Amino acid sequence: MAVIQTFGLSKRYKDKWAVDHLDLQVEQGDIYGFIGQNGAGKSTTLKLLCGLARPTRGEALLFGKPVRDLVSRRRVGVLIEQPGLYPDLSGRENLKLYAILSGLDSPDKQVDEVLETVGLVPGEKKPVKHYSMGMRQRLGVGLALLGGPDLLLLDEPINGLDPEGIREMRELLLRLNREQGLTILVSSHILGELSKIATQYGIIQAGRMVEQLSAEELAQKCTDYLHVRTDQPRKAAALLERELHLTRWEMRPEGEIRVYGAVDTKAVGQVLTQAGISVEEMGLHRQDLEGYFLARMGGENHV
Ligand SMILES: Nc1ncnc2c1ncn2[C@@H]1O[C@H](COP(=O)(O)OP(=O)(O)OP(=O)(O)O)[C@@H](O)[C@H]1O
Ligand SMILES: [Mg+2]
């Protein structure tokens, strides 16, 4: 089931299209990595999805209903950029205040559950102004979790975090996805930050969707070549050409064969071993993800 669908979603500010005919699809259970450089239109898209901004053209559906539908909207938790926190209140007090203002049932229970989920100590009195950036962002996700949403929209929650903070945020998102079944759309301008968790990617540039692809497709596209080292390289190469119709290959020094393009690694292994050729080494050489992203963006700009 599609949790988010947009059709030609567009938003114009004065004479500039911040979002331009965007078709985006997020399925239930996805962790959707929404990747784009500064000014690409990520935040505007998220604002359109949560009803903070109105589309100039096109439409967005959440759970199959228009964004303005209150029932669907209640199933969505949002964190756009920095969470709005009261610096002198503790994490617990911030959450409780928000829970009360939102009219949630049994706020204390919900707040304790959320604190535990995001890895903050429920009884801690420390004011938020003394929190690390990572703790603040996790508390921000906590705010988005109040009310028990099915979908989380997170705008750059990893931005500005140190490696430890990034790791904690990644683990939190994976846990929410796997254990609580949340569908998550998370934006970033750094593909590598999401590469360990995203199941789907959408790449946005100048308001337009450049490419939507699954994690497997991305991995495949980032594959430069497969290298195979065997005890009989010439025979192996001939066999791969004949049996698997692999034509883009080259023989390297010391009998290493490199096969370019998308290759079925398992099939290569099978064909060789069945012919009695012993495979000494085999592996995929990958282009790094950031390189792929930059290439898709035109290659010149920095992310
Ligand atoms: N309220 C606004 N009024 C005018 N222009 C806007 C407004 N909001 C966004 N824009 C413009 O729309 C474009 C997309 O901005 P947006 O904030 O959605 O990008 P982004 O991908 O979130 O970028 P960043 O990585 O910097 O957060 C930018 O050119 C921005 O200047
Ligand atoms: Mg933004």
CSV table of C-alpha atoms and ligand atoms in Angstrom, one decimal:
chain,number,residue,atom,x,y,z
A,1,MET,CA,0.0,0.0,0.0
A,2,ALA,CA,1.2,3.5,-0.8
A,3,VAL,CA,1.5,5.6,2.3
A,4,ILE,CA,2.6,8.7,0.4
A,5,GLN,CA,1.8,9.5,-3.2
A,6,THR,CA,2.2,12.7,-5.0
A,7,PHE,CA,1.1,13.6,-8.5
A,8,GLY,CA,2.8,16.5,-10.2
A,9,LEU,CA,3.2,18.1,-6.9
A,10,SER,CA,4.4,21.7,-7.4
A,11,LYS,CA,5.1,24.8,-5.3
A,12,ARG,CA,6.0,28.2,-6.6
A,13,TYR,CA,7.4,31.0,-4.5
A,14,LYS,CA,7.2,34.2,-6.5
A,15,ASP,CA,8.9,33.3,-9.8
A,16,LYS,CA,10.7,30.2,-8.6
A,17,TRP,CA,9.4,26.6,-8.6
A,18,ALA,CA,10.7,25.2,-5.3
A,19,VAL,CA,9.0,21.9,-6.1
A,20,ASP,CA,8.3,21.1,-9.7
A,21,HIS,CA,6.0,18.3,-10.9
A,22,LEU,CA,7.2,15.9,-8.2
A,23,ASP,CA,5.9,12.3,-8.4
A,24,LEU,CA,6.9,10.6,-5.2
A,25,GLN,CA,5.8,7.2,-3.9
A,26,VAL,CA,6.5,5.7,-0.5
A,27,GLU,CA,5.2,2.3,0.3
A,28,GLN,CA,4.2,1.0,3.7
A,29,GLY,CA,7.3,-0.2,5.7
A,30,ASP,CA,9.8,1.8,3.6
A,31,ILE,CA,12.6,3.9,5.0
A,32,TYR,CA,12.6,6.4,2.1
A,33,GLY,CA,15.8,8.4,1.8
A,34,PHE,CA,14.9,11.7,0.2
A,35,ILE,CA,18.2,13.1,-1.1
A,36,GLY,CA,19.0,16.5,-2.6
A,37,GLN,CA,21.5,19.3,-2.4
A,38,ASN,CA,20.8,22.6,-0.6
A,39,GLY,CA,17.9,24.3,-2.1
A,40,ALA,CA,16.7,21.2,-4.0
A,41,GLY,CA,13.2,21.4,-2.5
A,42,LYS,CA,13.3,18.8,0.3
A,43,SER,CA,11.9,21.0,3.1
A,44,THR,CA,9.3,22.4,0.8
A,45,THR,CA,8.2,18.9,-0.2
A,46,LEU,CA,7.9,17.9,3.5
A,47,LYS,CA,5.9,21.1,4.2
A,48,LEU,CA,3.5,20.2,1.4
A,49,LEU,CA,3.2,16.7,2.8
A,50,CYS,CA,2.3,17.7,6.3
A,51,GLY,CA,0.0,20.6,5.2
A,52,LEU,CA,2.3,23.4,6.3
A,53,ALA,CA,2.4,24.7,2.7
A,54,ARG,CA,-0.3,24.4,0.0
A,55,PRO,CA,0.6,23.1,-3.4
A,56,THR,CA,0.5,25.6,-6.3
A,57,ARG,CA,-0.3,22.6,-8.5
A,58,GLY,CA,-0.7,18.9,-8.2
A,59,GLU,CA,-1.7,16.9,-5.2
A,60,ALA,CA,-0.3,14.8,-2.4
A,61,LEU,CA,-2.1,11.8,-0.8
A,62,LEU,CA,-1.3,10.3,2.6
A,63,PHE,CA,-2.8,6.8,3.2
A,64,GLY,CA,-4.7,7.4,0.0
A,65,LYS,CA,-6.4,10.6,1.2
A,66,PRO,CA,-5.7,14.2,0.6
A,67,VAL,CA,-3.2,15.8,3.1
A,68,ARG,CA,-6.0,18.0,4.6
A,69,ASP,CA,-7.9,14.9,5.7
A,70,LEU,CA,-7.7,15.0,9.4
A,71,VAL,CA,-7.8,11.2,10.0
A,72,SER,CA,-4.7,10.7,7.8
A,73,ARG,CA,-3.0,13.7,9.2
A,74,ARG,CA,-3.2,12.3,12.7
A,75,ARG,CA,-1.3,9.2,11.5
A,76,VAL,CA,1.7,11.4,10.7
A,77,GLY,CA,4.6,12.6,12.9
A,78,VAL,CA,6.8,15.4,11.7
A,79,LEU,CA,10.2,16.9,12.4
A,80,ILE,CA,11.2,19.7,10.2
A,81,GLU,CA,14.7,21.0,10.7
A,82,GLN,CA,15.3,21.7,14.4
A,83,PRO,CA,12.7,20.7,16.9
A,84,GLY,CA,11.0,23.7,18.7
A,85,LEU,CA,12.1,23.1,22.3
A,86,TYR,CA,11.9,25.1,25.4
A,87,PRO,CA,15.5,25.3,26.6
A,88,ASP,CA,14.9,25.6,30.3
A,89,LEU,CA,12.5,22.6,30.4
A,90,SER,CA,13.7,19.0,30.6
A,91,GLY,CA,13.1,16.6,27.8
A,92,ARG,CA,10.3,15.0,29.7
A,93,GLU,CA,8.6,18.4,30.3
A,94,ASN,CA,9.0,19.4,26.7
A,95,LEU,CA,7.3,16.2,25.6
A,96,LYS,CA,4.6,16.5,28.2
A,97,LEU,CA,3.8,20.0,27.3
A,98,TYR,CA,3.4,19.1,23.7
A,99,ALA,CA,1.3,16.1,24.6
A,100,ILE,CA,-1.0,18.2,26.7
A,101,LEU,CA,-1.3,20.9,24.1
A,102,SER,CA,-2.1,18.3,21.5
A,103,GLY,CA,-4.9,16.9,23.7
A,104,LEU,CA,-3.4,13.4,23.8
A,105,ASP,CA,-4.8,10.8,26.1
A,106,SER,CA,-2.7,9.7,29.1
A,107,PRO,CA,0.2,12.0,28.4
A,108,ASP,CA,2.4,10.7,31.2
A,109,LYS,CA,2.3,7.1,29.9
A,110,GLN,CA,3.0,8.2,26.3
A,111,VAL,CA,5.8,10.5,27.3
A,112,ASP,CA,7.6,7.7,29.3
A,113,GLU,CA,7.2,5.3,26.4
A,114,VAL,CA,8.6,7.8,23.9
A,115,LEU,CA,11.5,8.8,26.1
A,116,GLU,CA,12.5,5.1,26.4
A,117,THR,CA,12.1,4.6,22.6
A,118,VAL,CA,14.4,7.5,21.7
A,119,GLY,CA,16.9,6.5,24.3
A,120,LEU,CA,16.5,9.3,26.8
A,121,VAL,CA,16.3,8.7,30.5
A,122,PRO,CA,12.6,9.3,31.7
A,123,GLY,CA,13.5,10.7,35.1
A,124,GLU,CA,16.3,13.0,34.0
A,125,LYS,CA,15.8,16.6,35.1
A,126,LYS,CA,18.5,18.1,32.8
A,127,PRO,CA,17.2,21.2,30.9
A,128,VAL,CA,17.3,20.8,27.2
A,129,LYS,CA,19.8,23.7,26.8
A,130,HIS,CA,22.4,21.3,28.2
A,131,TYR,CA,21.6,18.5,25.7
A,132,SER,CA,24.0,17.5,23.1
A,133,MET,CA,22.9,18.0,19.5
A,134,GLY,CA,22.2,14.3,19.1
A,135,MET,CA,20.0,14.3,22.2
A,136,ARG,CA,18.0,17.3,20.9
A,137,GLN,CA,17.4,15.6,17.6
A,138,ARG,CA,16.3,12.4,19.3
A,139,LEU,CA,14.0,14.4,21.5
A,140,GLY,CA,12.7,16.0,18.3
A,141,VAL,CA,11.9,12.5,16.9
A,142,GLY,CA,10.3,11.9,20.2
A,143,LEU,CA,8.0,14.8,19.7
A,144,ALA,CA,7.1,13.5,16.3
A,145,LEU,CA,6.3,10.1,17.9
A,146,LEU,CA,3.7,11.4,20.3
A,147,GLY,CA,0.2,10.3,19.3
A,148,GLY,CA,1.6,7.0,17.9
A,149,PRO,CA,1.9,7.9,14.2
A,150,ASP,CA,2.2,5.3,11.4
A,151,LEU,CA,4.3,7.6,9.2
A,152,LEU,CA,7.3,9.8,10.2
A,153,LEU,CA,8.4,12.8,8.1
A,154,LEU,CA,11.9,13.8,9.2
A,155,ASP,CA,13.7,16.7,7.5
A,156,GLU,CA,17.5,16.3,7.9
A,157,PRO,CA,17.4,14.8,11.4
A,158,ILE,CA,21.1,13.8,10.9
A,159,ASN,CA,22.3,17.2,9.8
A,160,GLY,CA,25.1,18.5,12.0
A,161,LEU,CA,25.4,15.4,14.2
A,162,ASP,CA,28.8,13.9,15.1
A,163,PRO,CA,29.5,10.3,14.1
A,164,GLU,CA,28.1,9.0,17.4
A,165,GLY,CA,24.9,11.0,17.0
A,166,ILE,CA,24.5,9.8,13.5
A,167,ARG,CA,24.9,6.2,14.6
A,168,GLU,CA,22.3,6.6,17.4
A,169,MET,CA,19.9,8.3,15.0
A,170,ARG,CA,20.3,5.6,12.4
A,171,GLU,CA,19.7,2.9,15.1
A,172,LEU,CA,16.6,4.7,16.3
A,173,LEU,CA,15.1,4.9,12.9
A,174,LEU,CA,15.9,1.3,12.1
A,175,ARG,CA,14.3,0.2,15.4
A,176,LEU,CA,11.2,2.3,14.8
A,177,ASN,CA,10.9,0.8,11.4
A,178,ARG,CA,11.5,-2.8,12.3
A,179,GLU,CA,9.9,-3.1,15.7
A,180,GLN,CA,7.1,-0.6,15.5
A,181,GLY,CA,6.5,-0.9,11.7
A,182,LEU,CA,6.7,2.8,11.1
A,183,THR,CA,7.1,4.0,7.5
A,184,ILE,CA,9.7,6.8,7.5
A,185,LEU,CA,10.6,9.5,5.0
A,186,VAL,CA,13.9,11.0,5.9
A,187,SER,CA,15.6,13.8,4.0
A,188,SER,CA,19.3,14.5,3.8
A,189,HIS,CA,21.8,16.2,1.5
A,190,ILE,CA,24.4,13.4,2.1
A,191,LEU,CA,23.5,10.1,0.6
A,192,GLY,CA,26.1,8.2,2.7
A,193,GLU,CA,24.3,9.1,5.9
A,194,LEU,CA,21.2,7.2,4.8
A,195,SER,CA,22.8,4.4,2.9
A,196,LYS,CA,22.9,2.0,5.8
A,197,ILE,CA,19.2,2.3,6.5
A,198,ALA,CA,17.2,3.4,3.5
A,199,THR,CA,15.2,0.8,1.6
A,200,GLN,CA,14.2,3.3,-1.1
A,201,TYR,CA,15.7,6.5,-2.5
A,202,GLY,CA,14.3,9.5,-4.1
A,203,ILE,CA,16.8,12.0,-5.6
A,204,ILE,CA,15.5,15.5,-6.0
A,205,GLN,CA,17.2,18.3,-7.9
A,206,ALA,CA,15.9,21.8,-8.5
A,207,GLY,CA,12.4,20.7,-7.4
A,208,ARG,CA,12.3,17.7,-9.7
A,209,MET,CA,12.6,14.0,-9.1
A,210,VAL,CA,15.8,12.9,-10.8
A,211,GLU,CA,15.4,9.2,-9.9
A,212,GLN,CA,13.5,6.9,-7.5
A,213,LEU,CA,15.2,3.6,-6.9
A,214,SER,CA,15.4,0.8,-4.3
A,215,ALA,CA,18.5,0.1,-2.2
A,216,GLU,CA,19.2,-3.0,-4.3
A,217,GLU,CA,19.0,-1.0,-7.5
A,218,LEU,CA,21.3,1.6,-6.1
A,219,ALA,CA,23.8,-1.0,-5.0
A,220,GLN,CA,23.7,-2.5,-8.5
A,221,LYS,CA,24.1,0.8,-10.2
A,222,CYS,CA,27.1,1.6,-7.9
A,223,THR,CA,28.8,-1.6,-9.0
A,224,ASP,CA,31.7,-0.9,-11.2
A,225,TYR,CA,32.8,-4.4,-11.9
A,226,LEU,CA,33.0,-7.9,-10.5
A,227,HIS,CA,36.5,-9.3,-10.2
A,228,VAL,CA,37.1,-13.1,-10.4
A,229,ARG,CA,40.4,-14.8,-9.8
A,230,THR,CA,40.6,-18.5,-10.7
A,231,ASP,CA,43.1,-21.2,-11.4
A,232,GLN,CA,42.2,-21.2,-15.1
A,233,PRO,CA,41.5,-17.6,-16.2
A,234,ARG,CA,41.3,-18.2,-20.0
A,235,LYS,CA,38.9,-21.1,-19.7
A,236,ALA,CA,36.9,-19.2,-17.2
A,237,ALA,CA,36.5,-16.1,-19.4
A,238,ALA,CA,35.5,-18.2,-22.4
A,239,LEU,CA,32.9,-20.0,-20.3
A,240,LEU,CA,31.4,-16.8,-18.9
A,241,GLU,CA,31.1,-15.4,-22.4
A,242,ARG,CA,29.5,-18.5,-23.7
A,243,GLU,CA,27.2,-19.4,-20.8
A,244,LEU,CA,26.2,-16.0,-19.4
A,245,HIS,CA,26.7,-13.9,-22.5
A,246,LEU,CA,29.0,-11.6,-20.6
A,247,THR,CA,30.8,-9.5,-23.2
A,248,ARG,CA,32.1,-6.5,-21.2
A,249,TRP,CA,35.1,-8.1,-19.5
A,250,GLU,CA,38.8,-7.8,-19.5
A,251,MET,CA,41.8,-9.9,-18.5
A,252,ARG,CA,44.0,-8.3,-15.9
A,253,PRO,CA,47.5,-9.1,-14.8
A,254,GLU,CA,47.8,-12.3,-12.7
A,255,GLY,CA,44.7,-13.8,-14.3
A,256,GLU,CA,42.1,-11.6,-12.7
A,257,ILE,CA,39.0,-11.2,-14.8
A,258,ARG,CA,36.9,-8.0,-14.5
A,259,VAL,CA,33.3,-8.1,-15.6
A,260,TYR,CA,31.7,-4.7,-16.0
A,261,GLY,CA,28.0,-3.8,-15.7
A,262,ALA,CA,25.3,-5.6,-13.7
A,263,VAL,CA,26.4,-9.2,-13.1
A,264,ASP,CA,24.6,-12.1,-11.4
A,265,THR,CA,27.4,-13.0,-9.0
A,266,LYS,CA,25.8,-16.3,-8.0
A,267,ALA,CA,25.5,-17.4,-11.6
A,268,VAL,CA,29.1,-16.7,-12.2
A,269,GLY,CA,30.2,-18.8,-9.3
A,270,GLN,CA,27.9,-21.6,-10.3
A,271,VAL,CA,29.1,-21.7,-13.9
A,272,LEU,CA,32.7,-21.8,-12.9
A,273,THR,CA,32.5,-24.4,-10.2
A,274,GLN,CA,30.3,-26.7,-12.3
A,275,ALA,CA,33.1,-26.6,-15.0
A,276,GLY,CA,35.6,-27.6,-12.3
A,277,ILE,CA,37.3,-24.3,-12.2
A,278,SER,CA,38.3,-23.3,-8.7
A,279,VAL,CA,37.3,-19.7,-7.7
A,280,GLU,CA,40.1,-18.3,-5.6
A,281,GLU,CA,38.6,-14.9,-5.1
A,282,MET,CA,35.5,-13.1,-6.3
A,283,GLY,CA,34.0,-9.8,-5.3
A,284,LEU,CA,32.1,-6.7,-6.4
A,285,HIS,CA,34.0,-3.4,-6.7
A,286,ARG,CA,31.7,-0.5,-5.8
A,287,GLN,CA,31.8,3.1,-6.7
A,288,ASP,CA,31.1,5.0,-3.5
A,289,LEU,CA,27.5,6.2,-3.1
A,290,GLU,CA,28.4,9.9,-2.9
A,291,GLY,CA,30.2,9.6,-6.2
A,292,TYR,CA,27.1,8.2,-7.8
A,293,PHE,CA,24.9,10.9,-6.3
A,294,LEU,CA,27.3,13.6,-7.5
A,295,ALA,CA,27.3,12.1,-11.0
A,296,ARG,CA,23.5,12.1,-11.0
A,297,MET,CA,23.6,15.8,-10.0
A,298,GLY,CA,25.9,16.7,-12.8
A,299,GLY,CA,29.1,16.2,-10.8
A,300,GLU,CA,30.3,19.7,-10.2
A,301,ASN,CA,28.5,21.0,-7.2
A,302,HIS,CA,29.4,20.2,-3.7
A,303,VAL,CA,26.9,18.6,-1.4
B,1,LIG,N1,9.1,30.5,1.9
B,1,LIG,C1,9.8,30.7,0.8
B,1,LIG,N2,9.8,31.8,0.1
B,1,LIG,C2,10.5,31.9,-1.0
B,1,LIG,N3,11.4,31.0,-1.5
B,1,LIG,C3,11.5,29.8,-0.8
B,1,LIG,C4,10.7,29.6,0.4
B,1,LIG,N4,11.0,28.4,0.9
B,1,LIG,C5,11.9,27.8,0.0
B,1,LIG,N5,12.2,28.7,-0.9
B,1,LIG,C6,13.1,28.4,-2.1
B,1,LIG,O1,12.8,27.2,-2.6
B,1,LIG,C7,13.9,26.4,-3.0
B,1,LIG,C8,13.8,25.1,-2.2
B,1,LIG,O2,14.0,25.3,-0.9
B,1,LIG,P1,13.9,24.1,0.2
B,1,LIG,O3,14.1,24.8,1.5
B,1,LIG,O4,12.7,23.3,0.0
B,1,LIG,O5,15.2,23.3,-0.2
B,1,LIG,P2,16.0,22.2,0.7
B,1,LIG,O6,16.2,21.0,-0.2
B,1,LIG,O7,15.2,21.9,1.9
B,1,LIG,O8,17.4,22.8,1.0
B,1,LIG,P3,18.3,22.7,2.3
B,1,LIG,O9,19.2,21.5,2.1
B,1,LIG,O10,19.1,24.0,2.3
B,1,LIG,O11,17.5,22.6,3.5
B,1,LIG,C9,15.1,27.2,-2.6
B,1,LIG,O12,15.5,27.9,-3.7
B,1,LIG,C10,14.5,28.2,-1.6
B,1,LIG,O13,15.3,29.4,-1.6
B,2,MG,MG,15.7,22.0,3.9
